[in-house]
Structures are given as C-alpha cells and as structure tokens.
XYZ file of C-alpha atoms in Angstrom:
404
model
C -30.206 1.627 -3.278
C -26.543 1.820 -4.191
C -25.500 4.231 -6.949
C -22.667 5.070 -9.098
C -21.198 8.483 -8.295
C -20.153 10.367 -11.411
C -17.866 13.156 -10.344
C -16.313 16.135 -12.180
C -15.674 19.832 -12.229
C -19.048 20.937 -13.563
C -17.838 24.416 -14.024
C -15.409 23.438 -16.704
C -16.201 19.827 -17.566
C -20.061 19.962 -17.488
C -20.744 18.731 -20.976
C -18.521 15.661 -20.454
C -19.996 15.004 -16.966
C -23.491 15.097 -18.322
C -22.677 12.808 -21.317
C -20.862 10.249 -19.038
C -23.744 10.158 -16.457
C -26.292 9.694 -19.210
C -24.255 6.908 -20.738
C -24.083 5.061 -17.349
C -27.809 5.386 -16.812
C -28.485 4.085 -20.314
C -26.407 0.948 -19.311
C -28.876 0.364 -16.556
C -27.067 1.710 -13.484
C -28.482 4.523 -11.171
C -26.218 7.549 -11.001
C -25.441 10.578 -8.792
C -23.924 13.572 -10.457
C -21.454 15.260 -8.118
C -19.769 18.585 -8.708
C -16.345 19.263 -7.274
C -15.715 22.438 -9.221
C -14.828 25.717 -7.392
C -16.990 27.910 -9.634
C -20.674 27.708 -10.600
C -21.865 24.492 -12.451
C -22.728 24.683 -16.164
C -24.983 21.638 -16.058
C -27.490 20.286 -13.590
C -26.007 18.122 -10.770
C -27.499 16.069 -7.929
C -24.876 17.056 -5.399
C -23.412 20.591 -5.793
C -19.940 21.773 -4.935
C -21.213 23.676 -1.895
C -22.505 20.459 -0.347
C -19.185 18.707 -0.909
C -17.117 21.787 0.295
C -19.175 21.673 3.510
C -17.299 18.546 4.506
C -14.056 20.480 4.795
C -13.036 20.659 8.457
C -12.912 24.461 8.336
C -16.211 24.744 6.323
C -17.241 25.516 2.782
C -15.815 28.988 2.691
C -12.349 27.621 3.117
C -12.907 25.862 -0.212
C -15.043 28.247 -2.256
C -14.064 31.527 -0.641
C -10.559 31.820 -2.131
C -9.404 33.241 -5.450
C -6.268 31.188 -5.468
C -6.828 28.061 -7.648
C -4.133 25.927 -6.167
C -5.519 26.580 -2.699
C -9.039 25.882 -3.803
C -8.148 22.564 -5.467
C -6.214 21.279 -2.421
C -9.020 22.287 -0.110
C -11.741 20.729 -2.293
C -9.767 17.541 -2.467
C -9.721 17.419 1.352
C -13.343 18.145 1.442
C -14.184 15.484 -1.063
C -12.225 12.807 0.625
C -14.267 13.381 3.774
C -17.487 13.529 1.648
C -16.700 10.209 -0.143
C -15.960 8.418 3.075
C -19.123 9.485 4.689
C -21.363 8.127 1.908
C -23.001 4.668 2.348
C -24.621 4.178 -1.042
C -21.653 4.211 -3.338
C -21.722 1.174 -5.798
C -18.801 2.628 -7.672
C -17.194 5.927 -8.558
C -16.087 7.382 -11.807
C -14.455 10.703 -12.348
C -13.297 12.987 -15.185
C -10.735 15.650 -15.055
C -7.597 17.433 -16.082
C -4.892 18.298 -13.525
C -7.077 19.923 -10.852
C -10.010 17.514 -11.370
C -7.819 14.383 -11.236
C -6.115 15.571 -8.050
C -9.487 16.344 -6.333
C -11.286 13.195 -7.356
C -8.571 10.693 -6.741
C -8.081 12.085 -3.244
C -11.654 11.057 -2.515
C -11.309 7.754 -4.307
C -8.365 6.836 -2.161
C -10.619 7.154 0.859
C -12.981 4.408 -0.394
C -12.485 0.737 0.401
C -10.354 -1.413 -1.834
C -12.435 -3.517 -4.051
C -15.128 -0.698 -4.600
C -15.007 0.149 -8.330
C -13.105 3.349 -9.164
C -12.302 4.674 -12.619
C -10.588 7.958 -13.270
C -10.789 9.319 -16.955
C -7.940 11.790 -16.984
C -5.663 13.786 -19.185
C -2.905 12.583 -16.918
C -3.458 8.878 -17.012
C -0.607 8.024 -19.380
C 2.145 9.638 -17.255
C 3.285 9.048 -13.691
C 0.037 8.138 -11.873
C 1.616 7.165 -8.610
C 0.542 10.352 -6.841
C -3.036 9.781 -7.801
C -3.325 5.905 -7.311
C -0.944 5.633 -4.414
C -1.994 2.321 -2.612
C -5.490 2.244 -3.822
C -7.085 0.318 -6.735
C -8.061 3.328 -8.913
C -8.233 2.373 -12.640
C -6.696 5.337 -14.610
C -8.011 5.637 -18.106
C -6.538 8.086 -20.560
C -8.889 10.673 -21.970
C -6.578 10.985 -25.094
C -7.897 14.479 -25.959
C -8.250 17.249 -23.462
C -11.715 17.885 -21.988
C -12.802 21.134 -23.667
C -16.091 20.023 -25.059
C -17.153 16.781 -26.572
C -15.756 15.505 -29.854
C -15.905 12.314 -31.906
C -13.101 10.527 -30.001
C -14.044 11.812 -26.528
C -17.478 10.431 -26.914
C -16.105 7.014 -27.536
C -13.696 7.146 -24.575
C -16.464 8.330 -22.280
C -18.874 5.669 -23.548
C -16.190 2.926 -22.967
C -15.600 4.312 -19.412
C -19.411 4.261 -18.762
C -19.604 0.776 -19.826
C -16.710 -0.302 -17.703
C -17.891 1.296 -14.422
C -21.525 0.069 -15.046
C -20.350 -3.531 -15.505
C -18.202 -3.385 -12.437
C -20.957 -2.002 -10.318
C -23.787 -4.144 -11.713
C -21.750 -7.391 -11.604
C -19.616 -7.309 -8.390
C -17.200 -10.100 -7.596
C -18.760 -12.937 -5.586
C -18.003 -13.005 -1.905
C -14.770 -14.616 -1.025
C -14.655 -18.033 0.785
C -14.881 -17.684 4.625
C -11.190 -18.257 5.411
C -9.521 -15.438 7.406
C -7.350 -13.195 5.404
C -3.455 -12.794 6.269
C -1.172 -10.215 4.894
C 2.381 -11.292 4.083
C 5.417 -9.391 2.838
C 7.865 -10.784 0.359
C 10.975 -9.744 -1.543
C 13.030 -11.709 -4.146
C 15.534 -12.705 -1.475
C 12.838 -13.901 0.932
C 10.698 -15.623 -1.631
C 11.565 -19.230 -0.796
C 10.595 -18.676 2.837
C 7.360 -16.828 2.141
C 6.353 -19.283 -0.601
C 6.760 -22.204 1.877
C 4.679 -20.261 4.433
C 1.878 -19.650 1.945
C 1.916 -23.288 0.890
C 1.483 -24.403 4.359
C -1.247 -21.882 5.339
C -3.338 -21.593 2.149
C -5.788 -24.399 3.235
C -6.840 -22.423 6.268
C -6.150 -18.851 5.433
C -6.661 -16.509 2.454
C -2.978 -15.435 1.943
C -2.443 -12.019 0.427
C 1.288 -11.541 -0.519
C 2.578 -7.984 -0.917
C 5.944 -7.113 -2.670
C 7.945 -4.996 -0.164
C 8.498 -2.195 -2.431
C 7.296 0.687 -0.121
C 3.732 0.689 -1.710
C 3.390 -2.976 -0.918
C 3.877 -2.599 2.782
C 1.563 0.515 2.786
C -1.124 -1.403 0.973
C -1.038 -4.245 3.429
C -1.265 -1.879 6.350
C -4.177 -0.076 4.666
C -5.943 -3.404 4.653
C -5.093 -3.808 8.311
C -6.416 -0.361 9.158
C -9.645 -1.248 7.118
C -10.266 -4.346 9.171
C -9.830 -6.656 6.153
C -7.039 -8.874 7.744
C -7.093 -11.307 10.547
C -3.337 -11.239 10.965
C -0.016 -10.274 9.395
C 3.168 -12.372 8.606
C 5.567 -9.588 8.015
C 8.656 -11.606 7.147
C 10.107 -8.858 4.910
C 10.634 -5.602 6.722
C 13.231 -4.216 4.285
C 11.273 -1.095 3.438
C 12.612 0.377 6.749
C 16.170 0.305 5.459
C 15.130 2.574 2.423
C 13.173 4.814 4.734
C 16.089 5.478 7.042
C 18.891 5.420 4.491
C 17.415 7.163 1.359
C 16.632 4.106 -0.804
C 14.043 4.246 -3.549
C 11.446 1.713 -2.122
C 10.859 3.254 1.366
C 8.205 2.699 4.054
C 6.679 5.644 5.686
C 7.169 6.729 9.294
C 3.823 5.002 9.992
C 5.224 1.478 9.227
C 3.846 -0.895 11.803
C 1.326 1.844 12.858
C -1.635 -0.065 11.516
C -0.486 -3.155 13.509
C -0.581 -1.134 16.640
C -3.845 0.549 15.882
C -5.685 -2.659 14.920
C -4.037 -4.799 17.469
C -3.758 -7.586 14.988
C -1.935 -10.877 15.606
C 1.455 -10.145 14.159
C 4.388 -12.458 13.249
C 7.367 -10.540 11.886
C 10.983 -11.059 11.080
C 14.179 -9.316 9.674
C 13.879 -10.239 6.058
C 16.243 -8.290 3.875
C 17.188 -5.727 6.416
C 20.641 -6.143 5.052
C 20.045 -4.051 1.970
C 19.048 -0.634 0.672
C 17.557 -0.345 -2.849
C 18.715 2.048 -5.586
C 18.047 1.992 -9.342
C 20.874 1.519 -11.857
C 24.464 2.149 -10.454
C 24.666 5.871 -11.623
C 21.706 6.726 -9.378
C 23.480 5.703 -6.112
C 23.994 8.867 -4.061
C 27.569 10.141 -4.008
C 27.922 9.634 -0.229
C 27.637 5.855 -0.628
C 30.293 5.463 -3.287
C 32.799 2.779 -2.292
C 30.226 0.612 -0.403
C 29.405 -3.012 -0.933
C 26.887 -3.360 -3.732
C 25.133 -6.254 -5.457
C 23.601 -5.797 -8.916
C 20.128 -7.431 -8.547
C 19.463 -6.601 -12.268
C 20.598 -3.852 -14.606
C 18.055 -1.407 -13.178
C 18.195 -2.326 -9.454
C 21.341 -1.959 -7.276
C 21.451 -3.237 -3.644
C 23.777 -1.804 -0.973
C 24.758 -3.666 2.102
C 23.824 -2.054 5.365
C 26.641 -1.363 7.888
C 26.984 -2.134 11.538
C 25.934 1.389 12.571
C 23.080 1.456 10.066
C 21.803 -1.903 11.305
C 21.900 -0.519 14.877
C 19.649 2.387 13.800
C 17.348 0.056 11.882
C 17.029 -2.298 14.768
C 16.253 0.565 17.213
C 13.633 2.053 14.861
C 11.974 -1.352 14.511
C 12.151 -2.363 18.196
C 10.638 0.949 19.297
C 7.606 0.617 17.032
C 7.051 -3.139 17.902
C 7.031 -2.053 21.564
C 3.906 0.041 20.798
C 1.908 -2.864 19.618
C -0.560 -3.967 22.226
C -1.879 -6.968 20.146
C -0.287 -10.418 20.156
C 3.197 -9.992 18.643
C 6.001 -12.483 17.788
C 9.144 -11.477 16.064
C 11.396 -14.196 14.658
C 15.076 -13.624 14.886
C 17.188 -15.975 12.526
C 20.811 -15.835 13.715
C 22.501 -17.086 10.609
C 21.396 -14.528 8.003
C 18.490 -12.365 7.151
C 18.003 -13.204 3.475
C 19.274 -15.283 0.586
C 22.307 -13.000 0.070
C 23.115 -12.858 3.797
C 24.361 -16.397 4.219
C 27.797 -17.714 4.910
C 29.762 -17.114 1.667
C 26.886 -15.026 0.272
C 27.426 -11.465 -1.257
C 26.090 -9.694 1.895
C 27.302 -12.140 4.619
C 28.211 -9.938 7.542
C 27.731 -11.601 11.025
C 28.894 -8.364 12.774
C 26.203 -6.176 11.088
C 23.468 -8.809 11.704
C 24.492 -9.140 15.418
C 24.133 -5.372 15.749
C 20.607 -5.366 14.184
C 19.486 -8.235 16.378
C 20.934 -6.810 19.524
C 19.054 -3.525 19.101
C 15.783 -5.343 18.453
C 16.431 -7.658 21.237
C 16.951 -4.749 23.583
C 13.561 -3.262 22.868
C 11.550 -5.736 25.040
C 12.882 -9.303 24.428
C 10.523 -11.156 26.766
C 7.514 -9.642 25.198
C 7.827 -10.875 21.664
C 11.015 -12.279 20.405
C 11.657 -15.856 19.191
C 15.357 -16.612 18.526
C 16.284 -19.103 16.016
C 19.722 -20.541 15.863
C 19.115 -20.782 12.022
C 16.086 -20.734 9.792
C 14.431 -24.018 10.826
C 14.059 -26.797 8.362
C 10.311 -26.297 8.607
C 10.023 -22.587 9.206
C 6.567 -22.416 7.720
C 5.187 -24.868 10.405
C 6.800 -22.679 13.171
C 4.960 -19.726 11.796
C 1.826 -21.710 11.408
C 2.045 -22.479 15.064
C 2.663 -18.891 15.954
C -0.343 -17.573 14.080
C -2.537 -20.245 15.613
C -1.402 -19.283 19.096
C -1.717 -15.565 18.533
C -5.277 -15.938 17.107
C -6.328 -18.245 19.924
C -6.921 -21.146 17.710
C -5.295 -24.579 17.467
C -2.580 -25.227 15.069
C -3.802 -27.311 12.105
C -2.069 -30.635 11.600
C 1.537 -30.172 10.209
C 1.936 -30.335 6.410
C 5.190 -31.285 4.817
C 7.196 -28.399 3.475
C 10.133 -28.662 1.248
C 12.958 -26.325 2.602
C 14.226 -23.647 0.171
C-alpha cells in the first residue's frame, strides 16, 4: 500500500507535523510520519531521525553526532535524499519547515520522480525558491506565519495543504497514451523550427518542449536520466554559450551527460549558439562593453558570440557529443543558426558561424554530422526521418509543413 510521507523536524515542528498528518489521515489517505530533525522528537513518529540519518554514506553519526547546526542540516539533507530515493511506497510527500527543514526536505523531494506529488509548506515559499525547487515539480506553499506552535491561521494553512496532497495522491492523473515521449529544446529565435517539428511528430510521439533557459535543458536531461524519454531533439543548445561565457541562463558541465548515459537516440543542432543572455543592459559585465547586442525585451539583452568564442563553444559541444555511444545525428545549417543569424539579420556573422561549425565538424564528422546547405524547406520531415532511423522504426508518411 502506498502512503503519503509527512516530513518535518519533529524536534522543533512537532505540533505542526502531528496536526498535518492527522488532517491528511482524516481526508482518507494513509500517512507515514518522518522525522528529519537533528535532536530528539517532541511527538511520536513512524520513522525516526536516526533511521533517516543511517542512509548517509558515512553513517548516522555523521549527521547526528555533530554540534554544528549547518553541518548537521547539510548531512541530514544528503541522508534524506538517499532515504527518499530508496522508498517504494510513496504516494506523495509533504513537508513543513523553516530554513533548515525546507533545505533538508526539498533535497529529498528532488530525488523523487517527476509527477509524484510533492508539497512543501515553508516560511521561505514567497521568496527565491529556485535553490529548493531546481528542476523538480515541488509545489511551494507559504506558511504565512512562522512555525512556532499552532495558531488560528497556521491551522487553516496546514489544513489546506493536507487537502491538496491527499487529493493529489488519492486521485492521480490517468496514464498517458502509449506514444513514446520525445524531449525538445526551444528558444524564441528557434520557435518556428521547433513548432513545425512538433506539428509533424505529435501524431506519433508525445512531444515535451523545454525552454532553453538553463533549467529547461536540465529538466529535459533529468527526464532522460529517469528513463522517461524515448529520444531527444535538441535543436536549441544555446545554454552552452551562457555556461562558457558567463550568461544568466547557463547549462551545467553535465550538459549532454544524460544523453551519453542513457544512450538515447539524439538529433541535435546549433540553435541560438550565436548569443549569450544577460538581463537589462546595466547588468552586462564590464568586460563585454562595446560588443554587438540585441535588446530582446527591456529585461533581456542578447550578445553576439565572436569567432573565438564560437570556436570554444564548438569544441566543447563536439567533445561531449563524441562521448555519446547511442545513435546520434547533429544537424549543421550552413546559413545561420537562429532567426537573428540570417543574411541581413542583427547577428548575421558567417565567419563566426563557420568557426563554430568547423570545430564541431572536427570532433568526429563521419559519426554523426548532417550538413545542410540551408535550413531545408521541410526541416521537420528531415528530423522525422532521422528520429525514425535512430529508433529503428520506419518513418511515418510525410505530412505537409508550412515553412517558418
């Protein structure tokens, strides 16, 4: 029987933990009370802190045997992540916490599969939650008041949270249709291409499009690592530019890592590798003053990559693609890499594009490159054929696609 895990630091939030668990049980969902505190629990729990701490790679004493609170919180977070990932009966997870509890519990929640209900009632939920949510689907719910004993408002907040997690767990989403899932990356300047691809493939594939904003690429690769994708169409690899050149929407050093690990069929391209993202113009680093910029909107400034930067980007991508042992094709359009990088466009720079493509080409051209004299009139059908070939299937009958 699957159960809702109700998690908190029972040494300091025991009253709230007990109230929340009772409210969920009253809603008809079985519960497990889990303590992730670093001191003795003040209320009964089903899984105590020592049992959780035992999942730390260096043992429970590394978590509970220190007097330094920061060290203990970090260690308990690591232990709780391993604990959560090892449980097979989780129908959903809800946590309560202040600063320390939120850090511990969301570390564990991020180890759970996407789609599994996760609610975090936190004193930090109305601020910058990116460090806690990252690329997961945690629902952050403000506690409004601090958690220092129940009061009239906190009872309402916790009751609402209980009803939410119980409903999510008791009424899961119906299973998706049997189409294989594909992950795709898109940016504003590659939208026409990716939209056409999705239109051509959606009858045969469940197309999941991710905005290439750093978190988008990481989310897609998390799905790849989790075995939830049948293939990837990575048209928009622009996050690499921000990683290497200090932009605000960067990939991590593990970009393409999940593709290599999962050996997924992969069709990629150079979409928007001509730009680095910054916020409003005053945020552009001083070292880039005088460069070629394009104001995407008042809050987003794009910087054109130079010949040398494109060489570095191409080398970085080519080296990582060469690690991929699965079926890989990388499409090389030779007349521009995005909507701004066309003849007469704001970022048109054939020399920089040539440097980029030369470095990628030099990595292992016979293994995975498809050179295109220009983006083909029916680029979606080309990619449809590549996906079918890589997955060992036959390409479905062509469908008309209106070029962007």
